[in-house]
Coordinates of C-alpha atoms and ligand atoms in Angstrom, one line a residue:
M1 CA 0.0 0.3 0.0
N2 CA 2.4 2.2 0.9
K3 CA 4.5 3.6 -2.5
L4 CA 8.0 5.3 -2.7
V5 CA 7.3 7.9 -5.6
I6 CA 10.0 8.7 -8.6
D7 CA 9.2 12.2 -10.0
K8 CA 10.4 11.3 -13.3
D9 CA 10.3 14.3 -14.3
I10 CA 12.2 15.8 -12.0
L11 CA 15.1 12.8 -12.2
I12 CA 14.8 14.1 -15.9
K13 CA 15.8 17.5 -15.2
N14 CA 18.6 16.3 -12.2
I15 CA 20.6 14.2 -15.5
E16 CA 20.4 16.8 -18.7
A17 CA 22.1 19.3 -15.1
I18 CA 24.4 16.6 -14.9
K19 CA 24.8 16.2 -18.5
K20 CA 25.5 19.9 -18.5
H21 CA 28.1 20.2 -15.9
T22 CA 30.9 18.1 -18.2
R23 CA 32.4 17.1 -21.2
S24 CA 33.3 13.8 -20.1
K25 CA 31.5 10.0 -20.2
I26 CA 28.7 9.8 -17.9
I27 CA 29.0 6.1 -16.3
A28 CA 25.8 6.0 -14.1
V29 CA 26.3 4.0 -10.6
L30 CA 23.8 1.6 -9.9
K31 CA 24.2 -0.4 -6.7
A32 CA 21.7 -1.1 -4.2
N33 CA 19.0 -1.2 -6.5
A34 CA 20.2 1.6 -7.8
Y35 CA 20.0 3.8 -4.4
G36 CA 16.7 2.3 -3.6
L37 CA 15.4 3.8 -7.4
G38 CA 14.4 0.2 -8.3
L39 CA 17.9 -1.3 -10.6
L40 CA 15.4 -1.3 -14.1
E41 CA 13.6 1.3 -14.2
F42 CA 16.0 3.4 -13.1
A43 CA 17.8 2.3 -15.3
S44 CA 15.3 2.2 -18.0
V45 CA 14.9 5.9 -17.7
L46 CA 18.9 7.1 -18.1
Q47 CA 18.9 5.5 -21.2
Q48 CA 15.9 6.7 -22.3
N49 CA 17.9 10.3 -21.7
G50 CA 21.1 9.7 -23.4
I51 CA 22.8 7.9 -20.6
D52 CA 25.2 4.7 -22.4
F53 CA 27.3 3.7 -19.7
F54 CA 26.8 1.9 -16.3
A55 CA 28.3 0.0 -13.4
V56 CA 27.1 -1.7 -11.1
T57 CA 28.6 -3.7 -7.8
D58 CA 26.6 -7.1 -8.3
I59 CA 26.6 -9.6 -11.3
K60 CA 23.3 -10.6 -10.7
D61 CA 22.3 -6.9 -11.9
A62 CA 24.8 -6.9 -14.5
L63 CA 22.7 -9.8 -16.2
K64 CA 19.7 -8.0 -14.9
L65 CA 20.1 -4.9 -17.0
R66 CA 21.3 -7.5 -19.4
E67 CA 17.9 -9.3 -19.5
N68 CA 15.9 -5.8 -19.3
G69 CA 16.9 -4.8 -22.7
I70 CA 19.9 -2.6 -21.3
T71 CA 22.0 -2.5 -24.2
G72 CA 24.6 0.5 -23.5
Q73 CA 28.3 -0.8 -21.5
I74 CA 28.1 -2.3 -18.2
L75 CA 31.4 -2.3 -15.7
L76 CA 31.5 -4.5 -13.0
L77 CA 33.1 -2.2 -10.1
T78 CA 33.8 -5.7 -8.7
P79 CA 36.3 -7.5 -9.3
T80 CA 35.7 -11.7 -9.8
N81 CA 38.6 -14.7 -9.0
Q82 CA 35.1 -17.0 -9.8
A83 CA 35.7 -18.6 -13.2
E84 CA 31.5 -19.7 -13.5
E85 CA 31.1 -15.4 -12.4
A86 CA 34.5 -14.4 -15.6
L87 CA 32.4 -16.9 -17.8
L88 CA 28.6 -15.0 -17.0
I89 CA 31.0 -11.7 -17.4
I90 CA 32.0 -12.9 -20.9
K91 CA 28.8 -14.1 -22.9
N92 CA 27.3 -11.3 -21.2
K93 CA 29.2 -8.4 -22.3
I94 CA 30.3 -6.7 -19.4
I95 CA 33.0 -4.7 -18.4
A96 CA 35.0 -6.7 -15.4
T97 CA 37.3 -5.1 -13.2
V98 CA 41.0 -6.4 -13.0
G99 CA 42.5 -5.6 -9.4
S100 CA 45.1 -8.2 -8.7
R101 CA 46.5 -10.7 -10.6
S102 CA 44.0 -13.5 -9.5
S103 CA 41.2 -11.6 -10.8
A104 CA 43.1 -10.9 -14.2
L105 CA 43.8 -14.9 -14.7
V106 CA 40.3 -15.7 -13.6
L107 CA 39.6 -13.5 -16.8
N108 CA 42.3 -14.1 -19.0
N109 CA 41.4 -18.2 -18.5
A110 CA 37.5 -17.7 -19.1
A111 CA 37.7 -16.1 -22.1
S112 CA 40.2 -17.9 -23.4
S113 CA 38.2 -21.5 -22.8
L114 CA 35.3 -19.2 -24.5
K115 CA 38.2 -17.9 -27.7
E116 CA 37.3 -14.4 -26.8
T117 CA 38.4 -11.6 -26.1
A118 CA 37.6 -10.2 -22.8
S119 CA 37.6 -6.5 -22.0
F120 CA 38.0 -4.6 -18.4
H121 CA 39.2 -1.7 -16.4
L122 CA 42.2 -2.5 -14.4
K123 CA 41.9 -0.9 -10.6
I124 CA 44.7 1.3 -9.2
D125 CA 44.0 1.5 -5.1
T126 CA 45.1 5.3 -5.1
G127 CA 44.2 5.4 -1.5
L128 CA 41.0 3.5 -0.6
G129 CA 42.5 0.6 0.4
R130 CA 39.9 -1.8 -0.9
F131 CA 40.4 -3.2 -5.1
G132 CA 42.9 -2.8 -6.9
F133 CA 46.6 -3.1 -7.5
L134 CA 48.9 -0.6 -5.5
P135 CA 50.7 2.2 -8.0
R136 CA 54.1 1.0 -7.0
E137 CA 52.9 -2.6 -7.9
I138 CA 52.1 -1.3 -12.0
P139 CA 55.4 -2.0 -14.0
D140 CA 54.9 -5.1 -12.8
V141 CA 51.6 -5.7 -13.3
C142 CA 51.8 -4.8 -16.7
S143 CA 54.8 -7.3 -17.7
F144 CA 52.6 -9.6 -16.2
L145 CA 48.6 -8.3 -18.1
K146 CA 51.1 -8.5 -21.3
T147 CA 51.1 -12.2 -21.1
L148 CA 47.7 -13.2 -21.1
N149 CA 46.1 -12.2 -24.5
N150 CA 42.4 -13.1 -23.7
I151 CA 41.9 -10.1 -21.7
Q152 CA 42.5 -6.1 -22.7
I153 CA 42.1 -2.8 -20.7
T154 CA 39.8 -0.7 -21.6
G155 CA 40.1 2.4 -18.8
T156 CA 41.8 2.3 -15.7
Y157 CA 40.2 4.1 -12.6
S158 CA 40.1 4.9 -9.2
H159 CA 38.0 6.3 -6.2
F160 CA 38.2 8.8 -4.2
S161 CA 38.0 8.1 0.1
F162 CA 37.7 11.3 0.8
S163 CA 35.9 13.4 -1.8
F164 CA 33.6 15.0 0.0
S165 CA 35.4 16.6 3.0
K166 CA 36.2 20.2 3.1
K167 CA 40.2 19.1 3.3
T168 CA 41.4 18.4 -0.2
K169 CA 44.4 18.1 0.1
A170 CA 43.8 13.5 0.8
V171 CA 41.5 14.1 -3.5
Y172 CA 45.0 16.0 -4.7
K173 CA 47.2 13.6 -3.7
Q174 CA 44.9 10.6 -5.0
Y175 CA 44.2 11.9 -8.1
V176 CA 48.1 12.8 -8.8
T177 CA 48.7 9.0 -7.8
F178 CA 46.7 8.0 -10.0
I179 CA 47.4 10.3 -12.9
N180 CA 51.2 8.9 -12.1
A181 CA 49.9 5.5 -12.4
V182 CA 48.4 5.7 -15.6
E183 CA 51.4 7.3 -17.4
K184 CA 53.8 4.6 -15.4
I185 CA 51.1 2.0 -17.5
R186 CA 52.0 4.1 -20.6
Q187 CA 55.3 4.3 -20.1
K188 CA 54.9 -0.2 -20.1
G189 CA 53.2 0.0 -23.8
L190 CA 49.9 0.1 -22.8
D191 CA 46.7 1.7 -23.9
P192 CA 44.4 2.8 -20.0
G193 CA 41.0 3.3 -22.3
M194 CA 39.6 5.7 -21.0
C195 CA 40.2 7.1 -17.5
H196 CA 38.4 7.9 -14.4
I197 CA 38.2 8.6 -10.9
C198 CA 35.5 11.0 -10.1
N199 CA 32.3 9.9 -7.9
S200 CA 29.4 12.8 -7.7
S201 CA 31.4 15.0 -4.9
A202 CA 33.8 15.2 -6.9
F203 CA 32.0 16.0 -9.5
L204 CA 30.7 18.6 -8.7
L205 CA 34.3 19.9 -6.4
F206 CA 37.1 19.4 -9.1
P207 CA 35.9 19.6 -13.0
Q208 CA 39.5 19.2 -13.5
M209 CA 39.3 16.1 -12.5
H210 CA 36.7 14.5 -14.8
L211 CA 39.5 13.4 -17.0
D212 CA 37.3 10.8 -19.0
A213 CA 34.5 9.5 -17.6
V214 CA 33.4 10.2 -14.4
R215 CA 31.0 7.9 -11.9
I216 CA 27.6 9.2 -11.0
G217 CA 25.4 7.4 -8.6
S218 CA 24.1 10.1 -5.9
A219 CA 23.9 12.7 -7.6
F220 CA 20.9 11.9 -9.9
L221 CA 18.9 11.5 -6.6
G222 CA 19.6 15.3 -5.7
R223 CA 22.0 13.4 -2.2
L224 CA 24.6 15.2 -1.6
L225 CA 27.5 15.9 0.8
V226 CA 28.9 18.8 -0.7
K227 CA 27.3 21.5 -2.1
N228 CA 24.4 21.4 -4.8
I229 CA 26.0 23.8 -7.3
C230 CA 23.7 22.1 -10.2
N231 CA 20.7 22.9 -8.5
L232 CA 20.2 19.0 -8.1
E233 CA 16.4 18.6 -6.7
K234 CA 16.2 15.3 -3.9
I235 CA 14.4 12.6 -5.9
G236 CA 11.9 10.3 -3.7
Y237 CA 9.0 10.7 -1.5
L238 CA 6.7 8.2 0.2
K239 CA 2.8 7.5 -0.1
S240 CA 0.5 5.5 2.2
R241 CA -2.5 6.4 3.2
I242 CA -4.8 7.5 7.5
I243 CA -5.7 4.2 8.2
E244 CA -7.7 5.5 11.3
L245 CA -8.4 8.1 12.8
K246 CA -9.5 9.1 16.6
E247 CA -10.1 12.0 18.6
L248 CA -7.5 12.3 22.2
P249 CA -9.0 14.5 25.0
K250 CA -5.8 17.1 26.5
N251 CA -3.4 15.8 28.7
H252 CA -2.9 11.9 26.8
N253 CA 0.1 10.2 25.8
I254 CA 1.0 9.3 22.3
G255 CA 3.5 7.1 21.4
Y256 CA 6.1 4.5 23.2
A257 CA 8.8 6.2 26.1
N258 CA 5.8 8.7 27.0
T259 CA 7.8 11.7 25.2
Y260 CA 4.8 13.8 24.0
R261 CA 1.3 14.9 25.7
T262 CA -1.3 16.7 24.3
K263 CA -2.0 20.3 25.4
R264 CA -5.7 20.5 23.3
P265 CA -8.4 18.3 22.4
V266 CA -6.7 16.7 19.0
K267 CA -7.7 14.9 15.9
I268 CA -5.8 11.8 15.3
G269 CA -4.8 10.3 11.7
I270 CA -3.2 6.8 12.2
V271 CA -0.5 6.2 9.2
P272 CA 0.8 2.8 8.5
V273 CA 4.7 3.8 7.8
G274 CA 7.0 3.7 9.5
Y275 CA 10.8 2.3 9.8
M276 CA 10.8 -0.5 8.1
D277 CA 9.7 1.8 5.3
G278 CA 12.6 3.8 5.6
F279 CA 10.6 6.8 7.4
G280 CA 12.4 8.4 10.0
L281 CA 16.2 6.8 9.1
R282 CA 18.9 8.3 8.5
K283 CA 21.7 7.6 5.8
R284 CA 25.5 7.6 7.9
R285 CA 27.8 8.3 5.1
D286 CA 30.5 5.0 5.6
S287 CA 27.4 2.9 6.2
F288 CA 24.1 0.7 4.6
R289 CA 23.4 -2.0 7.1
F290 CA 19.7 -2.2 8.8
S291 CA 21.4 -2.4 12.1
D292 CA 24.2 -0.3 12.0
I293 CA 21.0 1.9 10.7
L294 CA 19.3 1.1 14.0
S295 CA 22.0 2.3 16.3
Y296 CA 21.2 5.6 15.5
I297 CA 18.0 5.7 15.9
W298 CA 17.1 7.2 18.8
R299 CA 19.6 9.9 18.0
D300 CA 17.5 10.9 14.9
L301 CA 14.5 10.9 17.7
R302 CA 15.1 13.5 19.1
L303 CA 15.6 15.4 16.3
L304 CA 12.7 14.3 14.5
K305 CA 9.8 14.5 17.1
K306 CA 9.7 19.0 16.6
K307 CA 10.4 18.8 13.3
E308 CA 9.3 16.5 10.9
L309 CA 6.0 17.1 9.1
V310 CA 3.7 14.9 6.3
F311 CA 1.4 16.2 3.4
I312 CA -2.2 15.3 3.5
N313 CA -4.3 17.3 1.5
G314 CA -1.9 19.4 0.5
K315 CA -1.7 20.8 3.8
H316 CA 1.2 20.4 6.4
A317 CA 0.8 18.2 9.3
R318 CA 2.5 17.0 12.2
I319 CA 3.9 13.5 13.9
L320 CA 2.8 13.2 17.0
G321 CA 5.1 11.2 19.0
R322 CA 7.3 8.6 18.4
I323 CA 8.3 7.1 14.5
N324 CA 7.4 3.2 14.9
I325 CA 8.4 0.4 12.8
N326 CA 5.6 0.2 11.2
N327 CA 2.7 3.4 12.1
I328 CA 2.9 6.9 12.9
V329 CA 0.2 9.0 14.4
V330 CA -0.2 12.7 13.0
D331 CA -2.6 15.7 14.0
I332 CA -5.3 16.4 11.7
T333 CA -7.3 18.7 13.6
G334 CA -8.6 21.5 11.1
I335 CA -7.7 19.7 8.4
G336 CA -10.1 18.0 7.3
A337 CA -8.6 14.6 6.4
N338 CA -10.0 11.3 6.3
I339 CA -9.2 7.6 5.8
G340 CA -7.9 6.9 2.9
D341 CA -6.6 10.0 2.2
E342 CA -3.0 10.6 0.7
V343 CA -0.3 10.9 2.7
I344 CA 3.1 12.6 1.2
L345 CA 6.2 11.8 3.3
A346 CA 8.6 14.1 2.2
N347 CA 11.3 13.6 4.1
I348 CA 13.1 9.8 3.3
N349 CA 15.8 8.8 1.4
P350 CA 15.4 6.3 -1.3
L351 CA 18.1 3.8 -0.2
L352 CA 16.6 3.1 3.0
V353 CA 13.5 2.3 1.5
G354 CA 13.0 -1.5 2.0
S355 CA 12.3 -3.5 -1.4
H356 CA 8.6 -5.0 -0.1
V357 CA 8.1 -1.1 -0.7
E358 CA 7.1 -0.3 -4.2
R359 CA 8.7 2.0 -6.7
E360 CA 6.5 4.5 -8.6
Y361 CA 7.6 5.7 -11.3
I362 CA 4.8 9.4 -12.5
Ligands
PLP1 C1 29.1 4.1 -5.1 C2 30.5 3.9 -6.5 C3 30.5 5.5 -7.7 C4 29.3 6.2 -7.0 O1 29.5 7.0 -5.8 P1 28.7 8.4 -5.8 O2 29.4 9.3 -4.6 O3 26.8 8.0 -5.3 O4 28.5 9.1 -7.0 C5 31.7 5.4 -7.7 N1 32.8 4.7 -8.1 C6 32.6 3.5 -6.8 C7 34.1 2.8 -6.8 C8 31.8 3.2 -6.2 O5 31.4 2.3 -5.7

């Protein structure tokens, strides 16, 4: 019954604003169910609006895109060390990431068994400490790669660890490390292909680092950790309905932990939406896990208690008491709301809206 609503017009405006901000190729990053917007729906809007390069972190997502009419290039950001995955990558014309010798070997063996040449982007770890070769390994790695006849570099990339920070020194350092690594690849006689390092925050803050391509995820949703210089709008709101009406006298408690007491007689509406649907949650910068999210719900609760508003029939209504797992209580005194009336909850992050909630593109 609850729905996550995505306004296509706003999404398209964001896509156009992003396109205008760069001359480089745009790689749309669609991890985590496309940041909650729904992998296939989101990818098809992007494709219809001229985006033809996608990146995912899970091979299953890459295959889903292929099976559902996404014809552009797809880069798998996670290297694989498994032969079966490597075979799937090659058969479905997905671009692999190679960030270790073993992932290069696995890909080469799979390609050789299929009598194909597999395309890959070389990942360099310039400071995040995750996937990728260390810069000092590059000369040896290049010699090694030259011995593998069934794989071919079509790109080289790295990922910033702190591009949303005001301390830009770390960003410049990683950028220079990357550029030097690319230069070393050239010196070894290999073509690095398309080079890319910017995610959304670096894309906005450091236009001089756009290189051949930029990898954009959160900017499409207008959810930024840096200054919004492109006027990107936030995408996605929750839609629910009033399922019960009731009147409460003055001085009556509402909700767990007795944090709210009515100051006058109030008319309340009960709305079946809560944490379970991603309402009232905030994403921490470094976390996508529900268990982590729970640990700071309490901090946010204090913030929410006073400020959180919903819209009913175009009017503001206040949430009374705490947000629960699956419902909230709203003050509809003087609003003239009825059972079945729509309730709009604008202040949500699509990434945190559970997959049980239907995505509706309007
Ligand atoms: C998530 C991710 C991106 C996109 O990050 P945003 O900040 O959401 O734009 C780019 N590159 C890699 C490797 C990623 O994992």
